[in-house]
Short mmCIF file of C-alpha atoms in Angstrom, two decimals:
data_model
loop_
_atom_site.label_atom_id
_atom_site.label_comp_id
_atom_site.label_asym_id
_atom_site.label_seq_id
_atom_site.Cartn_x
_atom_site.Cartn_y
_atom_site.Cartn_z
CA GLN A 1 143.82 112.32 118.58
CA MET A 2 143.68 112.83 114.81
CA LYS A 3 146.16 109.85 114.43
CA LEU A 4 143.87 107.68 116.77
CA LEU A 5 140.99 108.51 114.62
CA GLY A 6 143.15 107.38 111.33
CA LEU A 7 142.81 110.55 109.94
CA LEU A 8 146.82 110.67 109.44
CA ASP A 9 146.79 107.14 107.77
CA ALA A 10 147.49 107.38 104.10
CA LYS A 11 146.21 103.67 103.51
CA PRO A 12 142.65 103.38 101.89
CA SER A 13 140.29 101.69 104.22
CA TYR A 14 138.43 98.66 102.77
CA GLN A 15 136.33 98.02 105.74
CA MET A 16 132.94 99.46 104.33
CA VAL A 17 133.41 97.37 101.25
CA TYR A 18 133.78 94.21 103.33
CA GLY A 19 130.72 94.94 105.15
CA LEU A 20 128.99 95.53 102.11
CA ALA A 21 130.15 92.43 100.78
CA LEU A 22 129.00 90.68 103.79
CA LEU A 23 125.60 92.13 103.62
CA ILE A 24 124.97 91.14 100.10
CA LEU A 25 126.03 87.70 101.12
CA ALA A 26 123.61 87.51 103.79
CA GLN A 27 120.91 88.70 101.29
CA ALA A 28 121.81 85.74 99.02
CA LEU A 29 121.67 83.31 101.82
CA VAL A 30 118.37 84.71 103.13
CA LEU A 31 116.85 84.40 99.54
CA PHE A 32 118.25 80.71 99.17
CA TYR A 33 116.68 79.53 102.39
CA LEU A 34 113.60 81.21 101.73
CA GLY A 35 113.29 79.58 98.17
CA LYS A 36 114.34 76.35 99.79
CA SER A 37 111.48 76.61 102.49
CA LYS A 38 108.65 77.47 99.77
CA LYS A 39 109.70 74.19 97.75
CA ASP A 40 108.44 75.98 94.66
CA PRO A 41 109.39 74.54 90.90
CA SER A 42 112.78 75.63 89.92
CA VAL A 43 111.17 77.89 87.04
CA LYS A 44 108.89 79.69 89.38
CA GLN A 45 111.71 80.37 91.70
CA GLY A 46 113.85 81.58 88.94
CA HIS A 47 111.13 84.05 88.09
CA GLU A 48 110.89 85.39 91.72
CA ILE A 49 114.49 85.74 92.07
CA THR A 50 114.72 87.89 88.83
CA LEU A 51 111.79 89.91 90.07
CA TYR A 52 113.45 90.47 93.30
CA ALA A 53 116.89 91.35 91.69
CA PHE A 54 115.59 93.84 89.02
CA THR A 55 113.20 95.45 92.03
CA MET A 56 116.29 95.78 94.39
CA ILE A 57 118.55 97.26 91.66
CA GLY A 58 115.86 99.89 90.62
CA ALA A 59 115.41 100.71 94.21
CA LEU A 60 119.15 101.23 94.94
CA LEU A 61 119.54 103.14 91.62
CA ILE A 62 116.68 105.65 92.80
CA LEU A 63 118.62 105.71 96.30
CA LYS A 64 121.97 106.65 94.64
CA GLY A 65 120.35 109.21 92.51
CA LEU A 66 118.89 110.82 95.60
CA GLN A 67 121.80 110.79 97.50
CA LEU A 68 123.96 112.58 94.63
CA MET A 69 120.97 115.17 94.73
CA GLN A 70 121.25 115.69 98.34
CA ASN A 71 125.11 116.01 98.00
CA ALA A 72 124.49 118.89 95.35
CA ASP A 73 122.63 120.79 98.54
CA ILE A 74 119.28 119.84 98.22
CA SER A 75 118.70 118.97 101.87
CA ASN A 76 116.22 116.19 102.93
CA VAL A 77 115.41 115.09 99.58
CA SER A 78 116.47 111.47 100.54
CA LEU A 79 113.20 111.61 102.14
CA LEU A 80 111.49 111.68 98.68
CA TYR A 81 112.69 108.02 98.13
CA PRO A 82 109.67 105.83 97.34
CA THR A 83 110.45 103.20 100.25
CA ALA A 84 107.44 101.31 99.78
CA LEU A 85 107.93 100.64 96.05
CA ALA A 86 110.11 97.21 96.19
CA PRO A 87 108.02 95.84 99.12
CA VAL A 88 104.60 96.79 97.36
CA LEU A 89 105.64 95.09 94.04
CA LEU A 90 107.10 91.88 95.72
CA THR A 91 104.34 91.35 98.02
CA ALA A 92 101.72 91.51 95.20
CA PHE A 93 103.74 89.51 92.83
CA ILE A 94 105.62 87.07 95.07
CA SER A 95 104.87 86.97 98.79
CA ARG A 96 104.79 89.08 101.84
CA ARG A 97 108.19 87.45 102.87
CA TYR A 98 110.05 88.80 99.87
CA GLY A 99 108.60 92.35 100.59
CA ILE A 100 109.74 92.21 104.14
CA VAL A 101 113.04 90.84 103.17
CA SER A 102 113.58 93.49 100.32
CA ASN A 103 112.46 96.27 102.87
CA GLY A 104 114.97 95.08 105.53
CA PHE A 105 118.00 94.95 103.13
CA LEU A 106 117.24 98.20 101.60
CA ALA A 107 116.99 100.02 104.88
CA ALA A 108 120.40 98.26 105.58
CA PHE A 109 121.87 99.34 102.19
CA SER A 110 121.03 103.01 102.72
CA VAL A 111 123.70 103.18 105.57
CA PHE A 112 126.13 102.45 102.88
CA VAL A 113 124.68 104.55 100.09
CA PHE A 114 124.40 107.66 102.25
CA LYS A 115 128.06 106.83 103.96
CA ALA A 116 128.77 110.59 104.16
CA ASP A 117 126.30 111.20 107.02
CA THR A 118 127.50 107.85 108.83
CA GLY A 119 127.98 108.44 112.28
CA THR A 120 125.23 111.31 112.83
CA SER A 121 121.71 111.13 114.16
CA PHE A 122 120.11 112.07 110.61
CA SER A 123 121.61 108.65 109.18
CA ILE A 124 120.19 106.58 111.91
CA VAL A 125 116.81 108.31 111.75
CA LEU A 126 117.00 107.89 107.59
CA ALA A 127 117.52 104.12 108.09
CA LEU A 128 114.83 103.75 110.59
CA PHE A 129 112.49 105.82 108.63
CA TYR A 130 113.01 103.73 105.36
CA LEU A 131 112.55 100.53 107.66
CA LEU A 132 109.40 101.54 108.88
CA SER A 133 107.89 103.28 105.82
CA GLY A 134 108.95 100.36 103.65
CA MET A 135 107.08 97.70 106.21
CA MET A 136 103.98 99.53 105.38
CA GLY A 137 104.22 98.63 101.80
CA THR A 138 104.06 94.69 102.91
CA MET A 139 100.65 95.39 104.38
CA ILE A 140 98.78 95.54 101.00
CA THR A 141 96.88 92.20 99.91
CA ARG A 142 97.87 90.27 96.91
CA LYS A 143 95.25 91.85 94.67
CA ARG A 144 96.15 93.99 91.65
CA ILE A 145 97.62 97.35 93.23
CA ALA A 146 95.31 99.57 91.11
CA SER A 147 92.59 98.12 93.00
CA GLN A 148 93.80 99.13 96.18
CA PHE A 149 93.93 102.82 96.15
CA TRP A 150 92.75 103.55 99.46
CA ASN A 151 94.30 100.96 101.37
CA THR A 152 97.82 101.33 99.91
CA PHE A 153 97.23 105.11 100.30
CA ILE A 154 96.64 104.82 103.96
CA TRP A 155 99.52 102.26 104.40
CA THR A 156 102.26 104.18 102.49
CA THR A 157 101.35 107.72 102.74
CA LEU A 158 99.71 108.75 106.00
CA PHE A 159 102.00 106.69 108.16
CA ASN A 160 104.92 108.18 106.40
CA ALA A 161 103.82 111.52 108.02
CA LEU A 162 103.43 110.23 111.40
CA PHE A 163 106.83 108.52 111.27
CA ILE A 164 108.90 111.34 110.01
CA SER A 165 106.91 113.82 112.58
CA SER A 166 108.15 111.34 115.18
CA PHE A 167 111.75 111.78 114.24
CA ILE A 168 111.67 115.53 113.80
CA LEU A 169 110.62 115.80 117.49
CA TYR A 170 113.34 113.33 118.41
CA LEU A 171 115.97 115.52 116.66
CA ASN A 172 115.05 118.27 119.05
CA MET A 173 113.84 120.09 115.79
CA PRO A 174 111.10 122.85 115.92
CA PHE A 175 108.16 121.55 113.97
CA PHE A 176 106.43 124.32 112.49
CA THR A 177 109.35 125.66 110.31
CA LYS A 178 109.70 125.66 106.63
CA LYS A 179 112.57 122.86 106.93
CA SER A 180 110.44 120.51 109.28
CA LEU A 181 107.38 120.94 107.13
CA LEU A 182 109.32 120.25 104.00
CA MET A 183 110.66 117.26 105.43
CA VAL A 184 107.10 116.00 106.26
CA ALA A 185 106.02 116.86 102.77
CA PHE A 186 108.78 115.05 101.10
CA ALA A 187 107.82 112.02 102.88
CA LEU A 188 104.34 112.25 101.75
CA ALA A 189 105.39 112.65 98.60
CA GLY A 190 107.60 109.50 98.92
CA GLY A 191 104.55 107.30 99.74
CA LEU A 192 102.38 108.93 96.92
CA LEU A 193 105.39 108.14 94.66
CA SER A 194 105.73 104.67 95.75
CA TYR A 195 101.85 103.99 94.96
CA PHE A 196 101.77 105.56 91.63
CA LEU A 197 105.33 104.02 90.38
CA ALA A 198 103.86 100.68 91.64
CA VAL A 199 100.68 101.21 89.57
CA ILE A 200 102.61 102.13 86.70
CA LEU A 201 105.19 99.07 86.66
CA SER A 202 102.64 96.60 87.73
CA PRO A 203 101.32 95.82 84.31
CA TYR A 204 104.78 95.28 82.56
CA VAL A 205 105.65 93.17 85.67
CA GLU A 206 102.52 91.06 84.99
CA VAL A 207 103.07 90.54 81.69
CA LEU A 208 106.50 88.96 82.34
CA PHE A 209 105.43 86.86 85.41
CA GLU A 210 101.54 86.43 85.00
CA GLU A 211 99.62 84.77 82.61
CA ASN A 212 96.44 86.87 82.98
CA ALA A 213 98.32 90.17 82.71
CA VAL A 214 96.13 93.18 81.97
CA LEU A 215 98.25 93.90 78.95
CA THR A 216 98.27 90.37 77.69
CA LEU A 217 94.13 90.08 78.08
CA THR A 218 93.83 93.59 76.47
CA GLU A 219 95.81 92.56 73.49
CA LEU A 220 93.95 89.26 73.09
CA GLU A 221 90.33 91.08 73.52
CA ASN A 222 91.35 93.07 70.15
CA PRO A 223 88.74 92.00 67.63
CA ASN A 224 91.59 92.07 65.08
CA SER A 225 93.42 89.20 66.75
CA PRO A 226 93.90 86.28 64.09
CA LEU A 227 91.43 83.71 65.62
CA LEU A 228 88.67 85.99 66.42
CA LYS A 229 89.00 87.44 62.87
CA GLU A 230 88.61 83.95 61.63
CA LEU A 231 85.81 83.32 63.86
CA VAL A 232 83.84 86.50 62.67
CA THR A 233 84.10 85.28 58.89
CA LYS A 234 83.91 81.66 59.18
CA ALA A 235 81.70 81.14 62.15
CA PRO A 236 79.69 84.56 62.72
CA GLY A 237 76.92 83.25 64.97
CA THR A 238 79.56 81.43 67.18
CA TYR A 239 81.14 84.81 67.55
CA HIS A 240 78.20 86.32 68.37
CA HIS A 241 77.17 83.86 71.07
CA SER A 242 80.53 84.05 72.51
CA LEU A 243 80.48 87.82 72.77
CA MET A 244 76.93 87.29 74.61
CA VAL A 245 78.44 84.67 77.04
CA ALA A 246 81.55 86.90 77.41
CA ASN A 247 79.13 89.82 78.85
CA LEU A 248 77.19 87.36 81.08
CA SER A 249 80.21 85.78 82.61
CA ALA A 250 82.35 89.00 83.00
CA ASN A 251 79.09 90.50 84.87
CA ALA A 252 78.60 87.43 86.90
CA VAL A 253 82.36 86.98 87.69
CA GLY A 254 82.70 90.60 88.96
CA ALA A 255 79.74 90.45 91.23
CA ILE A 256 81.67 87.43 92.98
CA GLY A 257 84.95 89.41 93.14
CA GLY A 258 86.63 87.25 90.35
CA ASP A 259 88.72 88.45 87.55
CA SER A 260 86.06 89.71 85.30
CA LEU A 261 88.58 90.85 82.39
CA PHE A 262 89.94 87.22 82.20
CA ALA A 263 86.53 85.72 82.07
CA ARG A 264 85.38 87.95 79.32
CA VAL A 265 88.57 87.15 77.19
CA ALA A 266 88.44 83.60 77.65
CA CYS A 267 84.87 83.37 76.43
CA TYR A 268 85.85 84.94 73.41
CA TYR A 269 88.13 81.94 72.84
CA HIS A 270 86.21 79.29 74.45
CA ASP A 271 84.58 78.03 71.11
CA VAL A 272 87.35 78.43 68.46
CA GLY A 273 87.36 74.61 67.99
CA LYS A 274 84.30 75.15 66.30
CA LEU A 275 85.77 76.70 63.13
CA ARG A 276 86.60 73.13 62.15
CA HIS A 277 83.12 72.11 61.49
CA SER A 278 81.34 75.53 61.59
CA LEU A 279 77.99 74.57 59.71
CA PHE A 280 77.62 71.59 62.21
CA PHE A 281 76.66 74.13 65.11
CA VAL A 282 72.96 75.42 64.58
CA GLU A 283 74.16 79.01 65.52
CA ASN A 284 76.04 79.13 62.25
CA LEU A 285 73.29 77.98 60.08
CA SER A 286 71.59 80.28 57.80
CA PRO A 287 67.49 80.44 57.77
CA GLY A 288 66.18 77.43 55.89
CA MET A 289 69.35 75.52 55.59
CA GLU A 290 68.88 71.86 56.72
CA ASN A 291 70.72 70.72 59.69
CA PRO A 292 73.44 68.38 58.90
CA HIS A 293 72.90 66.34 61.81
CA ASP A 294 69.87 64.90 60.59
CA LEU A 295 72.17 63.16 57.96
CA LEU A 296 74.28 61.75 60.62
CA THR A 297 73.67 58.99 63.61
CA PRO A 298 74.11 60.23 67.13
CA PHE A 299 77.38 58.59 67.43
CA GLU A 300 78.83 60.59 64.40
CA SER A 301 77.34 63.80 65.81
CA LYS A 302 78.72 63.11 69.31
CA GLU A 303 82.09 63.17 67.78
CA ILE A 304 81.88 66.23 65.84
CA ILE A 305 80.37 68.07 68.93
CA PHE A 306 83.17 66.59 71.22
CA GLY A 307 85.61 67.56 68.78
CA HIS A 308 85.09 71.40 69.43
CA VAL A 309 86.69 71.16 72.83
CA SER A 310 89.76 69.06 71.47
CA GLU A 311 90.25 71.05 68.47
CA GLY A 312 90.02 74.29 70.24
CA ILE A 313 92.54 73.37 72.73
CA LYS A 314 94.98 72.65 69.92
CA MET A 315 94.15 75.65 67.85
CA LEU A 316 94.97 77.66 71.04
CA GLU A 317 98.08 75.82 72.00
CA GLU A 318 99.23 76.65 68.32
CA ALA A 319 98.35 80.29 68.73
CA LYS A 320 100.47 79.98 71.94
CA MET A 321 97.76 81.61 74.25
CA PRO A 322 98.08 81.55 77.83
CA GLN A 323 97.46 78.44 79.68
CA THR A 324 94.56 79.81 81.67
CA ILE A 325 92.53 80.45 78.50
CA ILE A 326 93.23 76.92 77.12
CA ASP A 327 92.04 75.62 80.53
CA ILE A 328 88.66 77.43 80.11
CA CYS A 329 88.37 75.79 76.66
CA ALA A 330 88.88 72.51 78.05
CA GLN A 331 86.92 73.15 81.11
CA HIS A 332 83.82 75.12 79.58
CA HIS A 333 81.50 71.79 79.31
CA GLY A 334 83.03 69.80 82.41
CA THR A 335 81.91 66.33 82.30
CA THR A 336 78.20 67.18 81.33
CA LEU A 337 75.90 64.97 79.42
CA MET A 338 75.17 65.58 75.79
CA LYS A 339 71.36 64.67 76.50
CA PHE A 340 69.87 65.29 72.92
CA PHE A 341 72.20 62.86 71.12
CA TYR A 342 72.29 60.47 74.13
CA ILE A 343 68.60 60.23 74.09
CA LYS A 344 68.66 59.43 70.19
CA ALA A 345 71.40 57.11 70.54
CA LYS A 346 69.30 55.41 73.39
CA GLU A 347 66.36 54.94 71.05
CA LEU A 348 68.81 53.20 68.36
CA ASP A 349 70.66 51.14 70.81
CA PRO A 350 69.24 50.69 74.69
CA GLU A 351 72.75 49.46 75.50
CA VAL A 352 74.48 52.51 75.05
CA LYS A 353 76.23 54.00 78.00
CA GLU A 354 75.81 57.36 79.21
CA SER A 355 79.54 57.79 79.89
CA ASP A 356 80.18 57.57 76.14
CA PHE A 357 77.94 60.69 75.70
CA ARG A 358 79.83 62.68 78.53
CA TYR A 359 82.45 65.63 77.67
CA PRO A 360 85.98 64.52 78.54
CA GLY A 361 86.31 67.26 81.02
CA PRO A 362 87.91 67.98 83.20
CA LYS A 363 85.49 69.91 85.48
CA PRO A 364 85.82 73.28 86.18
CA GLN A 365 88.61 74.11 88.26
CA THR A 366 88.08 77.96 89.19
CA LYS A 367 85.23 80.30 89.96
CA GLU A 368 85.58 81.80 86.25
CA ALA A 369 85.24 78.60 84.68
CA ALA A 370 82.33 77.51 86.62
CA VAL A 371 80.70 80.91 85.81
CA ILE A 372 81.43 80.19 82.08
CA THR A 373 79.99 76.79 81.96
CA ILE A 374 76.60 78.08 83.50
CA ALA A 375 76.45 81.30 81.07
CA ASP A 376 77.56 79.36 77.94
CA SER A 377 74.60 76.79 78.37
CA ALA A 378 72.07 79.25 79.42
CA GLU A 379 72.70 81.77 76.68
CA ALA A 380 72.48 78.86 74.36
CA ALA A 381 69.33 77.71 75.73
CA VAL A 382 67.52 80.83 76.18
CA ARG A 383 68.24 81.73 72.66
CA SER A 384 66.59 78.63 71.42
CA MET A 385 63.28 79.52 73.58
CA SER A 386 60.21 80.29 71.52
CA ASN A 387 58.85 82.78 74.02
CA PRO A 388 61.89 83.79 76.64
CA SER A 389 59.72 85.26 79.32
CA LYS A 390 61.11 86.63 82.29
CA LYS A 391 59.52 83.64 84.47
CA ALA A 392 60.93 81.01 82.08
CA ILE A 393 64.34 82.40 82.06
CA GLU A 394 64.64 82.49 85.69
CA GLU A 395 63.02 79.02 86.14
CA PHE A 396 65.45 77.36 83.65
CA ILE A 397 68.57 79.09 85.08
CA HIS A 398 67.49 77.88 88.58
CA GLN A 399 67.07 74.28 86.97
CA LEU A 400 70.27 74.36 85.41
CA ILE A 401 72.45 75.45 88.15
CA ASN A 402 70.79 72.96 90.46
CA GLY A 403 71.27 70.39 87.83
CA ARG A 404 75.00 71.17 87.56
CA ILE A 405 75.24 70.83 91.56
CA ALA A 406 73.61 67.43 91.64
CA ASP A 407 75.63 66.23 88.79
CA GLY A 408 78.79 67.05 90.62
CA GLN A 409 79.96 69.62 88.09
CA PHE A 410 81.51 72.04 90.71
CA ASP A 411 83.07 69.55 93.13
CA GLU A 412 86.36 70.75 91.94
CA CYS A 413 86.48 74.50 92.13
CA ASP A 414 86.00 76.72 95.04
CA ILE A 415 82.75 78.26 94.33
CA SER A 416 80.02 78.59 97.21
CA MET A 417 76.29 78.31 97.07
CA LYS A 418 76.07 81.89 98.03
CA GLU A 419 78.09 82.93 95.05
CA LEU A 420 76.08 80.72 92.73
CA LYS A 421 73.07 82.57 93.90
CA ILE A 422 74.82 85.73 93.01
CA VAL A 423 75.49 84.22 89.58
CA GLU A 424 72.05 83.05 89.04
CA HIS A 425 70.65 86.33 89.76
CA SER A 426 73.30 88.24 87.48
CA ILE A 427 72.88 85.64 84.54
CA CYS A 428 68.98 86.07 84.80
CA GLU A 429 69.26 89.72 84.87
CA GLY A 430 71.58 89.78 81.68
CA LEU A 431 69.50 87.51 79.80
CA ASN A 432 66.32 89.24 80.65
CA GLY A 433 67.77 92.38 79.31
CA THR A 434 68.61 90.89 75.99
CA PHE A 435 65.79 88.60 75.06
CA HIS A 436 62.93 90.87 76.43
CA SER A 437 59.66 91.05 74.98
CA ARG A 438 59.35 93.50 71.93
CA ILE A 439 56.33 95.30 70.71
CA GLU A 440 54.73 94.21 67.66
CA TYR A 441 54.10 97.15 65.42
CA PRO A 442 51.06 97.09 63.24
CA ASN A 443 51.30 97.53 59.63
CA PHE A 444 49.72 100.26 57.93
CA LYS A 445 47.00 99.44 55.42
CA LYS A 446 48.04 100.78 52.01
CA THR A 447 45.34 102.97 50.33
CA THR A 448 45.25 104.41 46.52
CA ASP A 449 42.86 107.02 47.41
CA LEU A 450 44.09 108.86 50.19
CA LYS A 451 42.71 112.55 50.22
CA VAL A 452 44.57 115.62 51.95
CA THR A 453 42.13 117.81 53.83
CA GLU A 454 42.93 121.39 54.97
#
């Protein structure tokens, strides 16, 4: 019987190595066909495969560490494995398909990692537990993981307790014992570990694979960044305008479920092109200073004003800013008409074309860009009002948004009429809070014959 089982055979068996090699080959082929079916650019596919590879290697190293601990007589520690970590990360940053593939292969690899238990009921139970638990990690939505605490907690933690409880009963183990309850505790801890490790690692994964990564935006938000420092010193009025637009845009974008941090940071840089001719923009003129546009023709003024967009794009590209922020700079005026100088030019030359006084665009392509165009124009216009009452501000913002809709400025982005209504309300609230009426304090009349009486 020992001979039939191969226990007397001195030759080493490579069957398991061959099986592992075939499993790795199967994984490579699945990834190849998965990438081929998506038809993404080769660079993007390279990023996805790189993230998949690093995630799987990290997960397998954790799995091997737990296997070594279990071999050191720490029973059932394998249940502490964060099975949902790889599926959560891959689902959030690539797609749910990659999350499902990683989950299936990690469960299969666990059979090879825990080969000492091969053939036992526990080995089968462990692989099934990993498969079910990991599958829950693919149920999250493709948003920032940190913003999905309760959703992820339920999928990756509570269901773990149900799965392991079911398998404990399957193994005919008494449930209310120290060993069984410890297994449930390990399963719950593994789910929590999956979530918290995903939250900790996701900002670093974002830096490598996403332009709008939180860490990248946080760094760009720093007032000590070179472009913002230059804006503060050379164009302080523009800098203050950018701060105001950033606050208005971030609140409005957040109200419609957009990326408020990105909107805020993009606003800081949307007018950097004004650094080239800062004194040709009214917010940078000192009180009493003559407007230089009074010495220019409307056609010359137009070129300078248009230039702040094209110059801004060049400056941001030279500073190697994320393309998404460069896009906001290019789109923050859309193809709107520069009415003031167009009317002046029309007075000089009735044959002048309206198209010559429209910004080159493109029109806003995202919700964030659409909101920024509204906030930018609204803040500048309300600041110039002599008496910005609440009613005047609300009427102006309403007319501004309706005018942009009629002009087709939002035709290329997915913002809805309902969302525009929310944006209108948010920007009105923000501007009313900033440009509210102030009490005019009376001046005390100076007297020389003040008498103090008891």
